[in-house]
PDB file of C-alpha atoms in Angstrom:
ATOM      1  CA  UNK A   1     113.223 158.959-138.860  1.00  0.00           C
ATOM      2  CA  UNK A   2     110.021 161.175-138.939  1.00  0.00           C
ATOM      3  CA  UNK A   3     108.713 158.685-141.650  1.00  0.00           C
ATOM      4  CA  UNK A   4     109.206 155.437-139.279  1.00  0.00           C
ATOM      5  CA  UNK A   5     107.852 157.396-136.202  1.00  0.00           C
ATOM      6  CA  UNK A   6     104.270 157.769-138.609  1.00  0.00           C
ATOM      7  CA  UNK A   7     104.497 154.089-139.541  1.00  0.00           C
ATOM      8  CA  UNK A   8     105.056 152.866-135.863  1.00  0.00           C
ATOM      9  CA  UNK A   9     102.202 155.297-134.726  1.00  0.00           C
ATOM     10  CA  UNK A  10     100.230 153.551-137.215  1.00  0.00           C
ATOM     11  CA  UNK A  11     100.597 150.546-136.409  1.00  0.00           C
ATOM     12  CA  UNK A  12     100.537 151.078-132.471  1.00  0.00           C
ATOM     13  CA  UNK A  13      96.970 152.674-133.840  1.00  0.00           C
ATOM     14  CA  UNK A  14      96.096 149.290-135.651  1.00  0.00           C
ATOM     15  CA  UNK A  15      96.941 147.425-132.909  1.00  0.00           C
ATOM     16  CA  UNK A  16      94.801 148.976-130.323  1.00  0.00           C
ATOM     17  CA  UNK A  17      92.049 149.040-132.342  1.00  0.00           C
ATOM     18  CA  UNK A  18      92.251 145.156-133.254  1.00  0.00           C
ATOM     19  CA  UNK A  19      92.727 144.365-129.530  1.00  0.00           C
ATOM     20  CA  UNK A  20      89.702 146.320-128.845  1.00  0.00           C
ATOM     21  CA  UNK A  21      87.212 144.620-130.938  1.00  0.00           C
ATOM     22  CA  UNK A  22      84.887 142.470-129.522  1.00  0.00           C
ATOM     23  CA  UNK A  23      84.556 140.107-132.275  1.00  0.00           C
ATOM     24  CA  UNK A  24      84.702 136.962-130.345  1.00  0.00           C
ATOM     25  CA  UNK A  25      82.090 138.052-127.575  1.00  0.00           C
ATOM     26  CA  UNK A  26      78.528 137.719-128.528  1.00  0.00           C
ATOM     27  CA  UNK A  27      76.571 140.448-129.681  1.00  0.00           C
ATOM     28  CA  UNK A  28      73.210 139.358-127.712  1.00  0.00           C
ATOM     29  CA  UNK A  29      74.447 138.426-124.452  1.00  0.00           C
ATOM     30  CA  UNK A  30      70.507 138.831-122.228  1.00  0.00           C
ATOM     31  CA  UNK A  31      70.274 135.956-120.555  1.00  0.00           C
ATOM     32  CA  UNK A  32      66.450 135.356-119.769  1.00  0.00           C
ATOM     33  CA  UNK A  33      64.121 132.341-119.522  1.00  0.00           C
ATOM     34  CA  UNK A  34      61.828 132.153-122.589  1.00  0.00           C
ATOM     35  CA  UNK A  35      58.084 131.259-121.484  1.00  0.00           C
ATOM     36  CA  UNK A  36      55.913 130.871-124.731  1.00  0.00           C
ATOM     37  CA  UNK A  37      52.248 129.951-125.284  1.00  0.00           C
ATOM     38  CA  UNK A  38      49.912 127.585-126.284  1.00  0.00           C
ATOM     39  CA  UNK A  39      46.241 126.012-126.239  1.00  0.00           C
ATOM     40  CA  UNK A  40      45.529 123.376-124.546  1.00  0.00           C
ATOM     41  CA  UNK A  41      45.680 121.185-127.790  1.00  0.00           C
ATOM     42  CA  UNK A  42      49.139 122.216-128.122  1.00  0.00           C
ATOM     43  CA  UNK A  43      48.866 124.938-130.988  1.00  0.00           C
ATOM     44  CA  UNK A  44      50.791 127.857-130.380  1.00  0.00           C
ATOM     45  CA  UNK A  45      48.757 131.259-129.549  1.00  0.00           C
ATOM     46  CA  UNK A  46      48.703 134.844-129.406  1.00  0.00           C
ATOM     47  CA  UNK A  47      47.750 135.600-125.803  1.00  0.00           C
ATOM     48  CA  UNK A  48      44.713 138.785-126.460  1.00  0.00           C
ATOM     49  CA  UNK A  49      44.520 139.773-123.181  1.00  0.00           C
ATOM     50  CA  UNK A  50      46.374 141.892-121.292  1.00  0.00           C
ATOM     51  CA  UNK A  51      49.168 140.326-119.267  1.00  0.00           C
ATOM     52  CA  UNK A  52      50.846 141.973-116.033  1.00  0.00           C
ATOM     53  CA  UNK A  53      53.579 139.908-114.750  1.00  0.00           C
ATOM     54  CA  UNK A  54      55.224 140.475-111.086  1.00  0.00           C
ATOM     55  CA  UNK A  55      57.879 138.373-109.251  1.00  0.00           C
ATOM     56  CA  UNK A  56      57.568 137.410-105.491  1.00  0.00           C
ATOM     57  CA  UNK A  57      60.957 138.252-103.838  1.00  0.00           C
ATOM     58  CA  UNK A  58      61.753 137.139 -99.990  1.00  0.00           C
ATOM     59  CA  UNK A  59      61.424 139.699 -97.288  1.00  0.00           C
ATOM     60  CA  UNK A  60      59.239 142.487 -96.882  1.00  0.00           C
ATOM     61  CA  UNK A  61      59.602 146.147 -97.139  1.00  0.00           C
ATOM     62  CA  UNK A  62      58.400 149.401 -95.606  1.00  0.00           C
ATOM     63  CA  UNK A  63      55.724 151.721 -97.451  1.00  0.00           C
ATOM     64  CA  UNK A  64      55.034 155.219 -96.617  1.00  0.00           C
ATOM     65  CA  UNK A  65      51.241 156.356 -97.169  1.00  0.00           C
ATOM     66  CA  UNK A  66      50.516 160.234 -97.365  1.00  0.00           C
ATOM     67  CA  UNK A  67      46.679 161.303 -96.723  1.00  0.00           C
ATOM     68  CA  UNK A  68      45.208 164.490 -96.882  1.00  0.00           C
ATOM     69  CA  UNK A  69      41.511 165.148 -96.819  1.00  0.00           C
ATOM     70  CA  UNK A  70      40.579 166.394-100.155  1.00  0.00           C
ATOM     71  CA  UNK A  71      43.635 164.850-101.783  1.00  0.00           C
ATOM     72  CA  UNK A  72      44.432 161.688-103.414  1.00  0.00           C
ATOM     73  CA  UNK A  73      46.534 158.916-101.382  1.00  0.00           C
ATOM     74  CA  UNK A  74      50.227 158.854-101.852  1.00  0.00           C
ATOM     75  CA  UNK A  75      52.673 155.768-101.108  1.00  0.00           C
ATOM     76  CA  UNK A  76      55.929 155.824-101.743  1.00  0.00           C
ATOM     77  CA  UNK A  77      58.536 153.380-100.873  1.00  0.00           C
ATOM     78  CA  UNK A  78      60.345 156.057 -99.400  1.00  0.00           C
ATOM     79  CA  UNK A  79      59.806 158.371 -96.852  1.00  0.00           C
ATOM     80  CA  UNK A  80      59.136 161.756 -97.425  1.00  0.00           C
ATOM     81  CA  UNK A  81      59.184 164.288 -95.140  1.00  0.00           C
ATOM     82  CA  UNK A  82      57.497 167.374 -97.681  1.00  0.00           C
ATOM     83  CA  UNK A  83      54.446 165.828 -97.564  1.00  0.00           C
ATOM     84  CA  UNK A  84      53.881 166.284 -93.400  1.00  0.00           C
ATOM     85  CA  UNK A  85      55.356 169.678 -93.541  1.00  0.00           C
ATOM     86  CA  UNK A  86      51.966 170.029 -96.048  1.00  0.00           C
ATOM     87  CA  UNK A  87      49.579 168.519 -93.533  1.00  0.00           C
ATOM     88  CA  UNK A  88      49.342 165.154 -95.121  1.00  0.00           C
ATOM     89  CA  UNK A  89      49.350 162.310 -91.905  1.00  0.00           C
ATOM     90  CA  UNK A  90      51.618 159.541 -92.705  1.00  0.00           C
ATOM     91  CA  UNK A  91      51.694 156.044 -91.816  1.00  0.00           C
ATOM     92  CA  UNK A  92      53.627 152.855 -92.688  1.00  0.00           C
ATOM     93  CA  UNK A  93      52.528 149.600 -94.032  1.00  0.00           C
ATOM     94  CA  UNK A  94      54.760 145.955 -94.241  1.00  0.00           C
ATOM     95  CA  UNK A  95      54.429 144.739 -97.579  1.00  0.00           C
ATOM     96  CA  UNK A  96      56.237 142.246 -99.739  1.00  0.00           C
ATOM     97  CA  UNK A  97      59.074 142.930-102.120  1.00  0.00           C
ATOM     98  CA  UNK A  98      56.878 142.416-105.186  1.00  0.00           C
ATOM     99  CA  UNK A  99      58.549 143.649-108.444  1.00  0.00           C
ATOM    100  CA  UNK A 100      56.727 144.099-111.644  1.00  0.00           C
ATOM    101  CA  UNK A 101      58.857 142.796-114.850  1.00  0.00           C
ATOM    102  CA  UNK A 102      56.308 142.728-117.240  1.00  0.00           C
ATOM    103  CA  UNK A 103      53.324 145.146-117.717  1.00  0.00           C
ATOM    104  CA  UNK A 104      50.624 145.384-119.876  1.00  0.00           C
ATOM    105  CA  UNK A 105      51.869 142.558-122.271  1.00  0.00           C
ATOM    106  CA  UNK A 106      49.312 142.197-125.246  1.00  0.00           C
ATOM    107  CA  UNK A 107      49.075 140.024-128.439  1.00  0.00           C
ATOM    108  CA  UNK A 108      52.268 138.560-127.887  1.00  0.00           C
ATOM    109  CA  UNK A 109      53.241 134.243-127.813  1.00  0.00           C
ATOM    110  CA  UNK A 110      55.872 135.119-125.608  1.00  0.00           C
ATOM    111  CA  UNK A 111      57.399 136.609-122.741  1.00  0.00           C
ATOM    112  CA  UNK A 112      61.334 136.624-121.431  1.00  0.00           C
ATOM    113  CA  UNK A 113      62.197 137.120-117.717  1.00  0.00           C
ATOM    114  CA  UNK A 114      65.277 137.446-115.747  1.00  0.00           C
ATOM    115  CA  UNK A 115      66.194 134.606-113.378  1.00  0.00           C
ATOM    116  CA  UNK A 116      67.113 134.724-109.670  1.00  0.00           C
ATOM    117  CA  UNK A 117      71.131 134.517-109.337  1.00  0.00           C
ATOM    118  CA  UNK A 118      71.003 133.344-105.826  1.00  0.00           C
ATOM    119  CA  UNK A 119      67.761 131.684-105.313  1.00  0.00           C
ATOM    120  CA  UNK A 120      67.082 127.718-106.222  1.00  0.00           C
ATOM    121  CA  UNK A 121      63.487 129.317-107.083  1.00  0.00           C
ATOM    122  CA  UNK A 122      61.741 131.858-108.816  1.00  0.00           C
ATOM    123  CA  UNK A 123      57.900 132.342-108.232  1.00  0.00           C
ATOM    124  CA  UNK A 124      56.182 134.847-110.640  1.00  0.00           C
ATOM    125  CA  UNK A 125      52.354 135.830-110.488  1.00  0.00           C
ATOM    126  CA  UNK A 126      50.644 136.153-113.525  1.00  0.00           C
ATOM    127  CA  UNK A 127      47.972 138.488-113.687  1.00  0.00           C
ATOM    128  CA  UNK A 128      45.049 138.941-116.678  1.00  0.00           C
ATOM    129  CA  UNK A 129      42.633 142.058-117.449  1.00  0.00           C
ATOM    130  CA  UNK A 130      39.635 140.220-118.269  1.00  0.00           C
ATOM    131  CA  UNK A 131      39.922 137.461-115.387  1.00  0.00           C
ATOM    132  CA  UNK A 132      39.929 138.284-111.833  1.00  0.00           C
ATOM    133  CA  UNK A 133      42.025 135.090-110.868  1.00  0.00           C
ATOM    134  CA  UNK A 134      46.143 135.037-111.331  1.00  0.00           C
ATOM    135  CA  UNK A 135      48.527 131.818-111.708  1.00  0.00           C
ATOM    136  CA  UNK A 136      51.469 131.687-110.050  1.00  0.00           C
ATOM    137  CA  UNK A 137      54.658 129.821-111.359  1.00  0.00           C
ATOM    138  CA  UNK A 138      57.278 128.203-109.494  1.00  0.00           C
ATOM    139  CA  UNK A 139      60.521 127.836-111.242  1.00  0.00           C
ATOM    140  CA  UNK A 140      63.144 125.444-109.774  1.00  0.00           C
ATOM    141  CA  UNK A 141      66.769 125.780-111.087  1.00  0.00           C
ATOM    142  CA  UNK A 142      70.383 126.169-110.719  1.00  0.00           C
ATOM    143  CA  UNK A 143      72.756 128.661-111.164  1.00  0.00           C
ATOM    144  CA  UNK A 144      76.086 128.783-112.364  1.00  0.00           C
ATOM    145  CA  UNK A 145      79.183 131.073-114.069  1.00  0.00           C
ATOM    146  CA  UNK A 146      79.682 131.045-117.572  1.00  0.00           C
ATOM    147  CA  UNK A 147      82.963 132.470-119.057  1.00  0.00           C
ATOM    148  CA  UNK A 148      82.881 133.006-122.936  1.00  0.00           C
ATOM    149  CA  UNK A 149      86.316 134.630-122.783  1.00  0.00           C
ATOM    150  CA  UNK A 150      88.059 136.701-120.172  1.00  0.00           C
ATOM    151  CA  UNK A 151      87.242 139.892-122.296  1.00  0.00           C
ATOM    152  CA  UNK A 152      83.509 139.234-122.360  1.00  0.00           C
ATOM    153  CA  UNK A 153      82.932 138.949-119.028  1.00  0.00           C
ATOM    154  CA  UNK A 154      81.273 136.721-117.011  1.00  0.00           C
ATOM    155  CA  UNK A 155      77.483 135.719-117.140  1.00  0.00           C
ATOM    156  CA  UNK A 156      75.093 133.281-115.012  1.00  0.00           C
ATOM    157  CA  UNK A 157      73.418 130.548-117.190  1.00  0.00           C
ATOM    158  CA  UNK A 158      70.769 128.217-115.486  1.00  0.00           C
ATOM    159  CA  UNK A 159      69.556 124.804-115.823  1.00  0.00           C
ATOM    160  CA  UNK A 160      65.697 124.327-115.216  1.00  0.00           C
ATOM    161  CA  UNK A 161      64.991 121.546-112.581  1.00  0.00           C
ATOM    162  CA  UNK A 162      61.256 121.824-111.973  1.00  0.00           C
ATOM    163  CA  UNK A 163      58.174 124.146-113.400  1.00  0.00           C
ATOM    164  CA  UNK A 164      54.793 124.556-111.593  1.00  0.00           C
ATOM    165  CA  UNK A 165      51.664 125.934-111.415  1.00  0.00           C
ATOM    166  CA  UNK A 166      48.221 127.104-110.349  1.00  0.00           C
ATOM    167  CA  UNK A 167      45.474 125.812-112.425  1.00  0.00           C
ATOM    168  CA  UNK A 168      43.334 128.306-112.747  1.00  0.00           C
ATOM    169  CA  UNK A 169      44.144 129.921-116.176  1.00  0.00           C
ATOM    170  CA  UNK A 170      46.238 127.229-116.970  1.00  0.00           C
ATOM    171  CA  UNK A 171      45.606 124.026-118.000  1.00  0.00           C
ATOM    172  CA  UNK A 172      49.517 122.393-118.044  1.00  0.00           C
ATOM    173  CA  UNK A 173      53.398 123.767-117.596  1.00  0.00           C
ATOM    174  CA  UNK A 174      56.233 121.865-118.796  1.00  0.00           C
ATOM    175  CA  UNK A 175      59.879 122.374-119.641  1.00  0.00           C
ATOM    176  CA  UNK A 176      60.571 122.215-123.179  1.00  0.00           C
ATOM    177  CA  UNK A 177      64.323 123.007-123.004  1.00  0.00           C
ATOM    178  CA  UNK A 178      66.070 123.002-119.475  1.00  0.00           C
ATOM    179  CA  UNK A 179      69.141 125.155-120.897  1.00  0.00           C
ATOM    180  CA  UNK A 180      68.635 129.314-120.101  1.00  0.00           C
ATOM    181  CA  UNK A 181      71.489 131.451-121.607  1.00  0.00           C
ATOM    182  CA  UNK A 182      71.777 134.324-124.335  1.00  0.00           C
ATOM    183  CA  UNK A 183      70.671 131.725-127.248  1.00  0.00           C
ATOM    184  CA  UNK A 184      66.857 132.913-127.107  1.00  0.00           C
ATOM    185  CA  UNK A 185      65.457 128.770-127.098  1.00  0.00           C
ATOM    186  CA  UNK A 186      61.825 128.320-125.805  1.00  0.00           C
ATOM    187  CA  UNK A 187      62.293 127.109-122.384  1.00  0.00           C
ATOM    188  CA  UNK A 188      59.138 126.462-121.115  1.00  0.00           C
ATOM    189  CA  UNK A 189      55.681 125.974-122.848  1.00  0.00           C
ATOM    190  CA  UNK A 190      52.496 127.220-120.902  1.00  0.00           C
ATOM    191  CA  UNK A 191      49.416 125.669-122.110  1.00  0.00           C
ATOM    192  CA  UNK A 192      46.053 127.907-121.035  1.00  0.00           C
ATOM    193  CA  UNK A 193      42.802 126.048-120.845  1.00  0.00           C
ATOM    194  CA  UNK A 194      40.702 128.235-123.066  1.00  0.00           C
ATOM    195  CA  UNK A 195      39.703 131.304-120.667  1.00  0.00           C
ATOM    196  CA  UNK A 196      43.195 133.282-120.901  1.00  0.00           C
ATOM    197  CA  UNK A 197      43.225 133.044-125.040  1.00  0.00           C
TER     198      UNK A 197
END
């Protein structure tokens, strides 16, 4: 009896490991929009400058700004009362939600971003070291569920409808494949005119 009470343990164990595994669920599961560069002959490049990259979200939020004479200038998103029991004066300031997703991006032909869940468009900035003018992108697309399997959990994949942009650092934008889920595929090509390379 002992011996059959090991056996069914072991198997019980077996079992729960096997209906653990995740075989079936894919490993790289990021879902991000793949952006990746070229000159304006169409050769792919290594961007050299330095590349910040910030999205544009609706709405506005509050900042908090701390000043002291003799001290540097603090803002914070939040606000903080420490800083007026130390003398600093405070005062607020409307700003947009800006959020920086990529910073500092150098020597790369690439870049991956997140997409909006809930909005038809994303509109990114695109700023440069060496040149004092940005582009901004719009992105046009729709959302929508994607179910691998009821143990992997769900995901939103997107389908690119439109790309645009300024033309200051750029010479053209164009969708190269309208499909973004976890498969890593160039989605969109950015072709720079020359100053940005």
């Amino acid at each position: 009896m002992r011996f059959a009470n090991n056996i069914f343990s072991a198997f019980c164990t077996i079992l729960l490991i096997l209906s653990c595994s995740s075989n079936n669920c894919p490993v790289d599961n990021y879902v991000s929009c793949n952006y990746y560069f070229y000159d304006s002959e169409g050769t792919s490049v290594s961007l050299a400058d330095t590349l910040t990259i910030k999205t544009l979200l609706p709405g506005y939020k509050t900042s908090y700004i701390y000043r002291k004479l003799g001290y540097a200038t603090i803002t914070l998103d939040y606000q903080d009362s420490t800083y007026i029991n130390n003398g600093y004066a405070e005062t607020t300031k409307e700003v947009r939600r800006d959020t920086i997703l990529v910073n500092k991006l150098t020597n790369s032909t690439y870049f991956q971003l997140p997409m909006s869940y809930f909005n038809d468009e994303d509109t990114i900035v695109m700023s440069y070291s060496s040149i004092s003018l940005s582009d901004t992108i719009k992105v046009r697309h729709y959302s929508y569920p994607h179910i691998e399997l009821p143990e992997c959990g769900a995901y939103r994949f997107h389908t690119l409808r439109n790309v645009t942009s300024t033309d200051r650092n750029i010479d053209k934008i164009e969708i190269s494949n309208p499909k973004v889920n976890y498969d890593g595929n160039e989605n969109i090509k950015i072709y720079f005119n020359g100053s940005a390379e």
